[in-house]
Amino acid sequence: MEALTGAFGLLTEVVRDAHAAYPALLPGHGGADAPYVPPPPSAAAILGNWHPQPLLVLGIGLAAGLYLAGVLRLRRRGVAWNPWRTASWLFGLVLVAGALMSGLDAYADVAFSAHATQHMVLATVAPIPLALAAPLTLALRALSARPRKVLLRVMHTPVARILTFPLTGFVLMTVSLYAVYYSSLYPASLENPALHQWLHLHFLVSGCLFYWPIIGVDPIPGRLPYWARLLILFISFPVHALFGLSLMSTTTVFGADYYADLHVPWIPSTLADQHTGGAIMWSAGELVGAVVFLILFIQWARADEREARRVDRHLDREAAAATATSAATATSAAAATSAAAAGGTGGLGGPRAVPDRGQGDEALSGALAAYNARLAALARADAARTAAETRARQERQARKTASRGRAGAPGG
């Protein structure tokens, strides 16, 4: 425990020193007297210029560490965990770190187009792999009994039900765009570092709340059927695209005074850069929407396959039960026939009486009647088994036909 505490303290000092060494970008963000304007954007400047921030490094490291600890705990129990989910979680965290601590964050402070790119990464790209990683499912499997009960209780509270309802994420991710950019909130965030970071958190959380109920695989309460989720996607992405188109047609600059004081030499027109940001939001939104549609379609098809296998197993069990019942009926009929024949002759081990002609005719008639009853029972058993098998084949065929129709519905 002391070694872990010492390592954590060392990591905190390293992050603090790295953050202190990073130059202040803007008066609102770093308190410098003269604004820092980065050189013209390039891949090397964006990917090679990282500025670690203590709180972000701590939060992202904690999220990654807890997830990996859960995977390790399952592995020690001999429980398998899909490695693609682990990779998806780590990739989502890397996207968050890249949006907030790479050179993209530096350019987002001086160019609206870079800010739009950062916004799209946080709100529409990073939440997708985070949702597909199923962290709640991992927690429910890895936690002990008491913490698991607490987590389940929290997941089924009214607040959790509201937050995981898809329309909540839809309102936060799409409708709030107009409230942020078509008001004084965005210009204020350019001058206020705390508000600026809260906007980043809002973009990420709203994106997660939108994608988790749509394509997430965690057992959240009140999950909508696939057709309803598809309908929400059809509504949400055009709204996001319309917002991007509205930015492309604006005639005023958001935060005009702030950008005018920067005098960025490689941005000839702040309005044109704002239009570029709108184009990025529109095109990236359409591309991400297509990816989400594809993911949802694959999930829908796989769910139908699982349901088909479940129905097949159920029908097979019913057919086996019907066959067993028919066999038992036939066995009972054969036993009754043998008993009747034995009773008419005085039993196998008893003395055989010599009947007269009338008694012999009666015994023969009884044996024939028992034999006919046995044949009738066998015929009924065969008919019941054939009917059960025919019904099972018809139900499987009907189910497969309906499944193909549902699978073709999203693409239609």
Short mmCIF file of C-alpha atoms in Angstrom, two decimals:
data_model
loop_
_atom_site.label_atom_id
_atom_site.label_comp_id
_atom_site.label_asym_id
_atom_site.label_seq_id
_atom_site.Cartn_x
_atom_site.Cartn_y
_atom_site.Cartn_z
CA MET A 1 0.00 0.00 0.00
CA GLU A 2 2.85 2.40 0.81
CA ALA A 3 4.50 1.61 -2.54
CA LEU A 4 1.24 2.34 -4.34
CA THR A 5 0.86 5.65 -2.49
CA GLY A 6 4.44 6.61 -3.33
CA ALA A 7 3.97 5.76 -7.02
CA PHE A 8 0.79 7.83 -7.13
CA GLY A 9 2.55 10.79 -5.54
CA LEU A 10 5.41 10.52 -8.02
CA LEU A 11 2.99 10.42 -10.93
CA THR A 12 1.20 13.50 -9.63
CA GLU A 13 4.47 15.44 -9.36
CA VAL A 14 5.52 14.44 -12.89
CA VAL A 15 2.19 15.52 -14.32
CA ARG A 16 2.28 18.80 -12.39
CA ASP A 17 5.78 19.60 -13.64
CA ALA A 18 4.84 18.76 -17.24
CA HIS A 19 1.75 20.93 -17.01
CA ALA A 20 3.73 23.82 -15.55
CA ALA A 21 6.28 23.55 -18.35
CA TYR A 22 3.63 23.83 -21.05
CA PRO A 23 3.32 27.45 -22.33
CA ALA A 24 0.17 29.41 -21.60
CA LEU A 25 -1.95 29.61 -24.71
CA LEU A 26 -4.38 32.43 -24.13
CA PRO A 27 -5.14 35.04 -21.48
CA GLY A 28 -8.34 33.25 -20.60
CA HIS A 29 -6.69 29.83 -20.33
CA GLY A 30 -3.24 30.45 -19.00
CA GLY A 31 -3.05 34.00 -17.74
CA ALA A 32 -0.24 35.07 -20.12
CA ASP A 33 0.09 38.71 -21.06
CA ALA A 34 0.38 38.00 -24.79
CA PRO A 35 -1.72 35.33 -26.48
CA TYR A 36 0.16 32.35 -27.80
CA VAL A 37 -0.72 31.56 -31.40
CA PRO A 38 0.53 28.20 -32.67
CA PRO A 39 1.99 27.84 -36.16
CA PRO A 40 -0.19 26.78 -39.09
CA PRO A 41 -1.79 23.43 -38.32
CA SER A 42 -0.14 20.23 -39.48
CA ALA A 43 -0.22 16.57 -38.53
CA ALA A 44 3.13 16.87 -36.76
CA ALA A 45 1.99 19.92 -34.77
CA ILE A 46 -1.27 18.26 -33.72
CA LEU A 47 0.00 14.76 -32.94
CA GLY A 48 3.41 15.72 -31.61
CA ASN A 49 2.48 18.57 -29.26
CA TRP A 50 1.00 17.07 -26.10
CA HIS A 51 0.35 18.99 -22.89
CA PRO A 52 -0.69 16.67 -20.02
CA GLN A 53 -3.15 18.12 -17.54
CA PRO A 54 -3.15 16.61 -14.03
CA LEU A 55 -6.90 16.17 -13.60
CA LEU A 56 -7.35 14.73 -17.09
CA VAL A 57 -4.41 12.35 -16.72
CA LEU A 58 -5.72 11.25 -13.34
CA GLY A 59 -9.28 10.72 -14.60
CA ILE A 60 -8.31 8.87 -17.77
CA GLY A 61 -5.73 6.78 -15.92
CA LEU A 62 -8.28 5.88 -13.25
CA ALA A 63 -10.85 4.86 -15.88
CA ALA A 64 -8.32 2.67 -17.67
CA GLY A 65 -6.97 1.17 -14.43
CA LEU A 66 -10.39 0.25 -13.05
CA TYR A 67 -11.41 -1.41 -16.31
CA LEU A 68 -8.19 -3.43 -16.56
CA ALA A 69 -8.49 -4.40 -12.89
CA GLY A 70 -11.97 -5.78 -13.58
CA VAL A 71 -10.69 -7.78 -16.56
CA LEU A 72 -7.81 -9.16 -14.47
CA ARG A 73 -10.19 -10.15 -11.69
CA LEU A 74 -12.39 -12.08 -14.13
CA ARG A 75 -9.34 -13.80 -15.60
CA ARG A 76 -8.24 -14.94 -12.15
CA ARG A 77 -11.69 -16.49 -11.68
CA GLY A 78 -11.36 -18.29 -15.00
CA VAL A 79 -14.06 -16.13 -16.65
CA ALA A 80 -13.37 -15.02 -20.22
CA TRP A 81 -13.81 -11.39 -21.28
CA ASN A 82 -13.90 -10.27 -24.90
CA PRO A 83 -10.53 -8.60 -25.65
CA TRP A 84 -12.21 -6.42 -28.28
CA ARG A 85 -14.22 -4.76 -25.52
CA THR A 86 -11.03 -3.99 -23.61
CA ALA A 87 -9.43 -2.55 -26.75
CA SER A 88 -12.58 -0.53 -27.41
CA TRP A 89 -12.48 1.02 -23.93
CA LEU A 90 -8.81 1.94 -24.18
CA PHE A 91 -9.29 3.35 -27.69
CA GLY A 92 -12.15 5.56 -26.47
CA LEU A 93 -9.97 6.90 -23.66
CA VAL A 94 -7.16 7.59 -26.13
CA LEU A 95 -9.59 9.61 -28.26
CA VAL A 96 -10.62 11.66 -25.21
CA ALA A 97 -6.98 12.26 -24.30
CA GLY A 98 -6.15 13.24 -27.88
CA ALA A 99 -9.01 15.71 -28.05
CA LEU A 100 -8.12 17.44 -24.78
CA MET A 101 -4.33 17.13 -24.41
CA SER A 102 -2.87 16.95 -27.93
CA GLY A 103 -2.09 19.82 -30.22
CA LEU A 104 -5.75 19.80 -31.30
CA ASP A 105 -6.66 21.50 -28.02
CA ALA A 106 -4.14 24.27 -28.70
CA TYR A 107 -5.62 24.95 -32.13
CA ALA A 108 -9.18 24.72 -30.76
CA ASP A 109 -8.42 27.82 -28.69
CA VAL A 110 -7.59 29.95 -31.72
CA ALA A 111 -9.66 28.49 -34.59
CA PHE A 112 -13.34 27.63 -34.61
CA SER A 113 -12.74 24.88 -37.17
CA ALA A 114 -10.36 23.12 -34.76
CA HIS A 115 -12.88 23.62 -31.96
CA ALA A 116 -15.55 21.98 -34.12
CA THR A 117 -13.24 19.01 -34.70
CA GLN A 118 -12.59 18.72 -30.99
CA HIS A 119 -16.31 18.93 -30.33
CA MET A 120 -17.08 16.11 -32.77
CA VAL A 121 -14.39 13.85 -31.31
CA LEU A 122 -15.71 14.32 -27.77
CA ALA A 123 -19.44 14.19 -28.53
CA THR A 124 -19.82 11.76 -31.42
CA VAL A 125 -16.65 9.69 -31.90
CA ALA A 126 -15.18 8.80 -28.48
CA PRO A 127 -18.53 7.75 -26.92
CA ILE A 128 -19.00 4.99 -29.52
CA PRO A 129 -16.10 2.72 -28.42
CA LEU A 130 -16.79 3.59 -24.79
CA ALA A 131 -20.37 2.34 -25.14
CA LEU A 132 -19.32 -0.82 -26.99
CA ALA A 133 -16.85 -1.68 -24.21
CA ALA A 134 -19.70 -2.60 -21.79
CA PRO A 135 -18.10 -1.24 -18.59
CA LEU A 136 -21.26 -1.78 -16.51
CA THR A 137 -21.41 -5.43 -17.54
CA LEU A 138 -17.77 -5.82 -16.56
CA ALA A 139 -18.42 -4.20 -13.19
CA LEU A 140 -21.43 -6.44 -12.50
CA ARG A 141 -19.33 -9.53 -13.22
CA ALA A 142 -16.19 -8.45 -11.40
CA LEU A 143 -17.65 -6.90 -8.25
CA SER A 144 -18.45 -8.89 -5.14
CA ALA A 145 -22.03 -9.45 -3.98
CA ARG A 146 -22.60 -6.31 -1.91
CA PRO A 147 -21.12 -3.72 -4.35
CA ARG A 148 -22.96 -5.49 -7.18
CA LYS A 149 -26.27 -5.05 -5.37
CA VAL A 150 -25.50 -1.37 -4.80
CA LEU A 151 -24.69 -0.87 -8.50
CA LEU A 152 -27.88 -2.65 -9.56
CA ARG A 153 -29.90 -0.51 -7.15
CA VAL A 154 -28.34 2.65 -8.58
CA MET A 155 -28.95 1.51 -12.17
CA HIS A 156 -32.69 1.11 -11.44
CA THR A 157 -33.24 4.42 -9.68
CA PRO A 158 -35.59 6.96 -11.33
CA VAL A 159 -32.64 9.27 -12.04
CA ALA A 160 -30.76 6.50 -13.85
CA ARG A 161 -33.86 5.61 -15.85
CA ILE A 162 -34.21 9.22 -16.99
CA LEU A 163 -30.54 9.59 -17.87
CA THR A 164 -30.48 6.33 -19.85
CA PHE A 165 -33.64 7.15 -21.78
CA PRO A 166 -32.49 7.83 -25.37
CA LEU A 167 -34.42 11.09 -25.69
CA THR A 168 -32.43 12.53 -22.78
CA GLY A 169 -29.17 12.05 -24.65
CA PHE A 170 -30.82 13.31 -27.83
CA VAL A 171 -31.81 16.59 -26.18
CA LEU A 172 -28.43 17.05 -24.53
CA MET A 173 -26.39 16.28 -27.66
CA THR A 174 -28.43 18.01 -30.36
CA VAL A 175 -30.79 20.59 -28.92
CA SER A 176 -28.14 21.99 -26.57
CA LEU A 177 -25.96 22.80 -29.59
CA TYR A 178 -28.16 25.76 -30.39
CA ALA A 179 -28.19 26.83 -26.73
CA VAL A 180 -24.39 26.78 -26.57
CA TYR A 181 -23.43 28.42 -29.86
CA TYR A 182 -26.36 30.73 -30.56
CA SER A 183 -26.05 32.43 -27.20
CA SER A 184 -23.39 34.15 -25.11
CA LEU A 185 -22.34 30.82 -23.58
CA TYR A 186 -19.74 29.96 -26.21
CA PRO A 187 -18.02 33.42 -26.20
CA ALA A 188 -17.99 33.29 -22.39
CA SER A 189 -16.33 29.87 -22.46
CA LEU A 190 -13.50 31.31 -24.56
CA GLU A 191 -12.63 33.70 -21.73
CA ASN A 192 -13.45 31.47 -18.75
CA PRO A 193 -11.21 28.38 -18.33
CA ALA A 194 -13.59 26.63 -15.91
CA LEU A 195 -16.58 27.09 -18.20
CA HIS A 196 -14.43 25.97 -21.13
CA GLN A 197 -13.65 22.68 -19.39
CA TRP A 198 -17.27 22.21 -18.35
CA LEU A 199 -18.29 22.47 -22.01
CA HIS A 200 -15.80 19.73 -22.84
CA LEU A 201 -17.32 17.56 -20.12
CA HIS A 202 -20.82 18.36 -21.39
CA PHE A 203 -19.94 17.25 -24.92
CA LEU A 204 -18.48 13.96 -23.70
CA VAL A 205 -21.24 13.13 -21.21
CA SER A 206 -24.06 14.04 -23.59
CA GLY A 207 -22.52 11.87 -26.28
CA CYS A 208 -22.22 8.93 -23.88
CA LEU A 209 -25.81 9.36 -22.69
CA PHE A 210 -26.96 9.31 -26.31
CA TYR A 211 -24.97 6.33 -27.58
CA TRP A 212 -25.19 4.09 -24.51
CA PRO A 213 -28.95 3.35 -24.87
CA ILE A 214 -28.66 3.14 -28.69
CA ILE A 215 -25.71 0.82 -29.36
CA GLY A 216 -24.40 0.02 -25.89
CA VAL A 217 -24.53 -3.58 -24.70
CA ASP A 218 -24.84 -2.93 -20.97
CA PRO A 219 -28.06 -4.09 -19.22
CA ILE A 220 -29.57 -0.65 -18.71
CA PRO A 221 -33.22 -0.45 -17.61
CA GLY A 222 -35.97 0.32 -20.10
CA ARG A 223 -33.94 -0.38 -23.25
CA LEU A 224 -35.97 0.34 -26.38
CA PRO A 225 -36.43 -2.22 -29.17
CA TYR A 226 -34.19 -1.95 -32.21
CA TRP A 227 -36.79 -0.33 -34.43
CA ALA A 228 -37.32 2.47 -31.87
CA ARG A 229 -33.58 3.06 -31.56
CA LEU A 230 -33.32 3.19 -35.33
CA LEU A 231 -36.09 5.78 -35.41
CA ILE A 232 -34.25 7.97 -32.90
CA LEU A 233 -31.13 7.81 -35.05
CA PHE A 234 -33.14 8.84 -38.10
CA ILE A 235 -34.32 11.90 -36.16
CA SER A 236 -31.14 12.88 -34.34
CA PHE A 237 -28.52 12.92 -37.08
CA PRO A 238 -30.46 15.13 -39.49
CA VAL A 239 -30.90 17.60 -36.61
CA HIS A 240 -27.14 17.57 -36.07
CA ALA A 241 -26.53 17.98 -39.80
CA LEU A 242 -28.94 20.91 -39.94
CA PHE A 243 -26.97 22.59 -37.19
CA GLY A 244 -23.77 22.22 -39.22
CA LEU A 245 -25.53 23.64 -42.27
CA SER A 246 -26.79 26.56 -40.22
CA LEU A 247 -23.21 27.37 -39.18
CA MET A 248 -22.16 27.33 -42.82
CA SER A 249 -24.70 30.04 -43.60
CA THR A 250 -24.05 32.36 -40.63
CA THR A 251 -23.12 35.98 -41.27
CA THR A 252 -21.80 36.82 -37.79
CA VAL A 253 -18.81 35.36 -35.97
CA PHE A 254 -19.34 33.63 -32.64
CA GLY A 255 -16.96 35.25 -30.14
CA ALA A 256 -15.95 37.90 -32.69
CA ASP A 257 -14.16 40.11 -30.14
CA TYR A 258 -12.13 37.22 -28.81
CA TYR A 259 -10.96 36.03 -32.23
CA ALA A 260 -10.31 39.61 -33.38
CA ASP A 261 -7.79 40.10 -30.55
CA LEU A 262 -5.82 37.01 -31.59
CA HIS A 263 -4.76 38.18 -35.06
CA VAL A 264 -4.03 34.64 -36.26
CA PRO A 265 -1.97 35.14 -39.45
CA TRP A 266 -2.94 31.84 -41.08
CA ILE A 267 -6.70 32.51 -40.69
CA PRO A 268 -7.55 35.16 -43.31
CA SER A 269 -11.24 35.24 -42.36
CA THR A 270 -12.73 34.16 -39.04
CA LEU A 271 -16.16 33.91 -40.67
CA ALA A 272 -14.79 31.58 -43.34
CA ASP A 273 -13.13 29.52 -40.59
CA GLN A 274 -16.49 29.34 -38.80
CA HIS A 275 -18.10 28.12 -42.02
CA THR A 276 -15.35 25.47 -42.23
CA GLY A 277 -16.23 24.40 -38.69
CA GLY A 278 -19.87 24.05 -39.71
CA ALA A 279 -18.84 21.91 -42.70
CA ILE A 280 -16.77 19.70 -40.38
CA MET A 281 -19.75 19.22 -38.04
CA TRP A 282 -22.06 18.44 -40.96
CA SER A 283 -19.78 15.99 -42.80
CA ALA A 284 -18.42 14.30 -39.68
CA GLY A 285 -21.95 13.94 -38.33
CA GLU A 286 -23.09 12.21 -41.50
CA LEU A 287 -20.08 9.86 -41.47
CA VAL A 288 -20.51 8.97 -37.81
CA GLY A 289 -24.22 8.47 -38.38
CA ALA A 290 -23.52 5.93 -41.12
CA VAL A 291 -21.14 4.04 -38.82
CA VAL A 292 -23.70 3.97 -36.00
CA PHE A 293 -26.41 2.76 -38.39
CA LEU A 294 -24.12 -0.08 -39.46
CA ILE A 295 -23.34 -1.03 -35.86
CA LEU A 296 -27.02 -1.02 -34.92
CA PHE A 297 -27.89 -3.10 -37.99
CA ILE A 298 -25.28 -5.73 -37.08
CA GLN A 299 -26.51 -5.82 -33.48
CA TRP A 300 -30.10 -6.25 -34.69
CA ALA A 301 -29.16 -9.12 -37.01
CA ARG A 302 -27.18 -10.88 -34.27
CA ALA A 303 -30.05 -10.46 -31.83
CA ASP A 304 -32.40 -12.10 -34.36
CA GLU A 305 -29.96 -14.99 -34.78
CA ARG A 306 -29.80 -15.49 -31.02
CA GLU A 307 -33.59 -15.41 -30.81
CA ALA A 308 -33.83 -17.91 -33.66
CA ARG A 309 -31.49 -20.30 -31.88
CA ARG A 310 -33.48 -19.91 -28.68
CA VAL A 311 -36.77 -20.68 -30.45
CA ASP A 312 -35.20 -23.68 -32.19
CA ARG A 313 -34.04 -25.07 -28.87
CA HIS A 314 -37.52 -24.56 -27.41
CA LEU A 315 -39.21 -26.31 -30.34
CA ASP A 316 -36.72 -29.15 -30.21
CA ARG A 317 -37.50 -29.66 -26.53
CA GLU A 318 -41.24 -29.72 -27.29
CA ALA A 319 -40.74 -32.28 -30.10
CA ALA A 320 -38.62 -34.47 -27.83
CA ALA A 321 -41.25 -34.30 -25.09
CA ALA A 322 -43.99 -35.25 -27.57
CA THR A 323 -41.94 -38.21 -28.81
CA ALA A 324 -41.30 -39.38 -25.25
CA THR A 325 -45.02 -39.13 -24.45
CA SER A 326 -45.92 -41.15 -27.54
CA ALA A 327 -43.40 -43.84 -26.65
CA ALA A 328 -44.74 -44.06 -23.11
CA THR A 329 -48.31 -44.40 -24.41
CA ALA A 330 -47.29 -47.20 -26.75
CA THR A 331 -45.48 -49.02 -23.95
CA SER A 332 -48.53 -48.73 -21.68
CA ALA A 333 -50.79 -50.11 -24.41
CA ALA A 334 -48.48 -53.06 -25.00
CA ALA A 335 -48.39 -53.82 -21.28
CA ALA A 336 -52.20 -53.67 -21.09
CA THR A 337 -52.49 -56.08 -24.02
CA SER A 338 -50.07 -58.56 -22.47
CA ALA A 339 -51.92 -58.39 -19.15
CA ALA A 340 -55.25 -59.01 -20.84
CA ALA A 341 -53.89 -62.00 -22.75
CA ALA A 342 -52.34 -63.44 -19.60
CA GLY A 343 -55.57 -62.99 -17.65
CA GLY A 344 -57.62 -64.84 -20.32
CA THR A 345 -55.41 -67.97 -20.08
CA GLY A 346 -55.22 -68.11 -16.33
CA GLY A 347 -51.77 -66.55 -16.10
CA LEU A 348 -48.44 -67.80 -17.31
CA GLY A 349 -47.68 -69.94 -14.32
CA GLY A 350 -51.19 -71.09 -13.36
CA PRO A 351 -52.96 -74.25 -14.40
CA ARG A 352 -54.56 -74.04 -17.81
CA ALA A 353 -58.23 -74.94 -17.66
CA VAL A 354 -59.71 -76.70 -20.61
CA PRO A 355 -62.53 -74.40 -21.66
CA ASP A 356 -65.53 -75.44 -23.56
CA ARG A 357 -66.28 -74.11 -27.05
CA GLY A 358 -68.11 -71.02 -25.76
CA GLN A 359 -65.33 -70.08 -23.39
CA GLY A 360 -62.73 -70.50 -26.17
CA ASP A 361 -64.64 -68.16 -28.45
CA GLU A 362 -64.86 -65.55 -25.71
CA ALA A 363 -61.11 -65.82 -24.95
CA LEU A 364 -60.26 -65.48 -28.64
CA SER A 365 -62.50 -62.45 -28.99
CA GLY A 366 -60.86 -60.83 -25.94
CA ALA A 367 -57.36 -61.44 -27.29
CA LEU A 368 -58.31 -60.00 -30.67
CA ALA A 369 -59.84 -56.95 -29.02
CA ALA A 370 -56.69 -56.37 -26.94
CA TYR A 371 -54.50 -56.78 -30.02
CA ASN A 372 -56.62 -54.28 -31.96
CA ALA A 373 -56.42 -51.85 -29.04
CA ARG A 374 -52.64 -52.13 -29.08
CA LEU A 375 -52.50 -51.44 -32.81
CA ALA A 376 -54.79 -48.43 -32.35
CA ALA A 377 -52.58 -47.06 -29.54
CA LEU A 378 -49.47 -47.44 -31.69
CA ALA A 379 -51.21 -45.67 -34.57
CA ARG A 380 -52.25 -42.79 -32.31
CA ALA A 381 -48.67 -42.49 -30.97
CA ASP A 382 -47.25 -42.37 -34.50
CA ALA A 383 -49.83 -39.78 -35.53
CA ALA A 384 -49.05 -37.62 -32.49
CA ARG A 385 -45.29 -37.80 -33.14
CA THR A 386 -45.74 -36.94 -36.83
CA ALA A 387 -48.04 -34.03 -35.97
CA ALA A 388 -45.52 -32.67 -33.44
CA GLU A 389 -42.65 -32.87 -35.91
CA THR A 390 -44.73 -31.22 -38.64
CA ARG A 391 -45.79 -28.42 -36.29
CA ALA A 392 -42.18 -27.87 -35.22
CA ARG A 393 -41.01 -27.63 -38.84
CA GLN A 394 -43.79 -25.19 -39.70
CA GLU A 395 -43.02 -22.97 -36.71
CA ARG A 396 -39.28 -22.96 -37.51
CA GLN A 397 -40.01 -22.03 -41.12
CA ALA A 398 -42.40 -19.26 -40.06
CA ARG A 399 -39.89 -17.93 -37.57
CA LYS A 400 -37.05 -17.93 -40.12
CA THR A 401 -39.26 -16.13 -42.64
CA ALA A 402 -40.17 -13.47 -40.07
CA SER A 403 -36.52 -13.16 -39.05
CA ARG A 404 -35.42 -12.52 -42.63
CA GLY A 405 -38.11 -9.89 -42.94
CA ARG A 406 -36.99 -8.11 -39.78
CA ALA A 407 -33.32 -8.32 -40.78
CA GLY A 408 -34.12 -6.66 -44.07
CA ALA A 409 -36.14 -3.90 -42.41
CA PRO A 410 -33.22 -1.59 -41.43
CA GLY A 411 -31.63 -1.70 -44.85
CA GLY A 412 -34.90 -1.31 -46.64
#
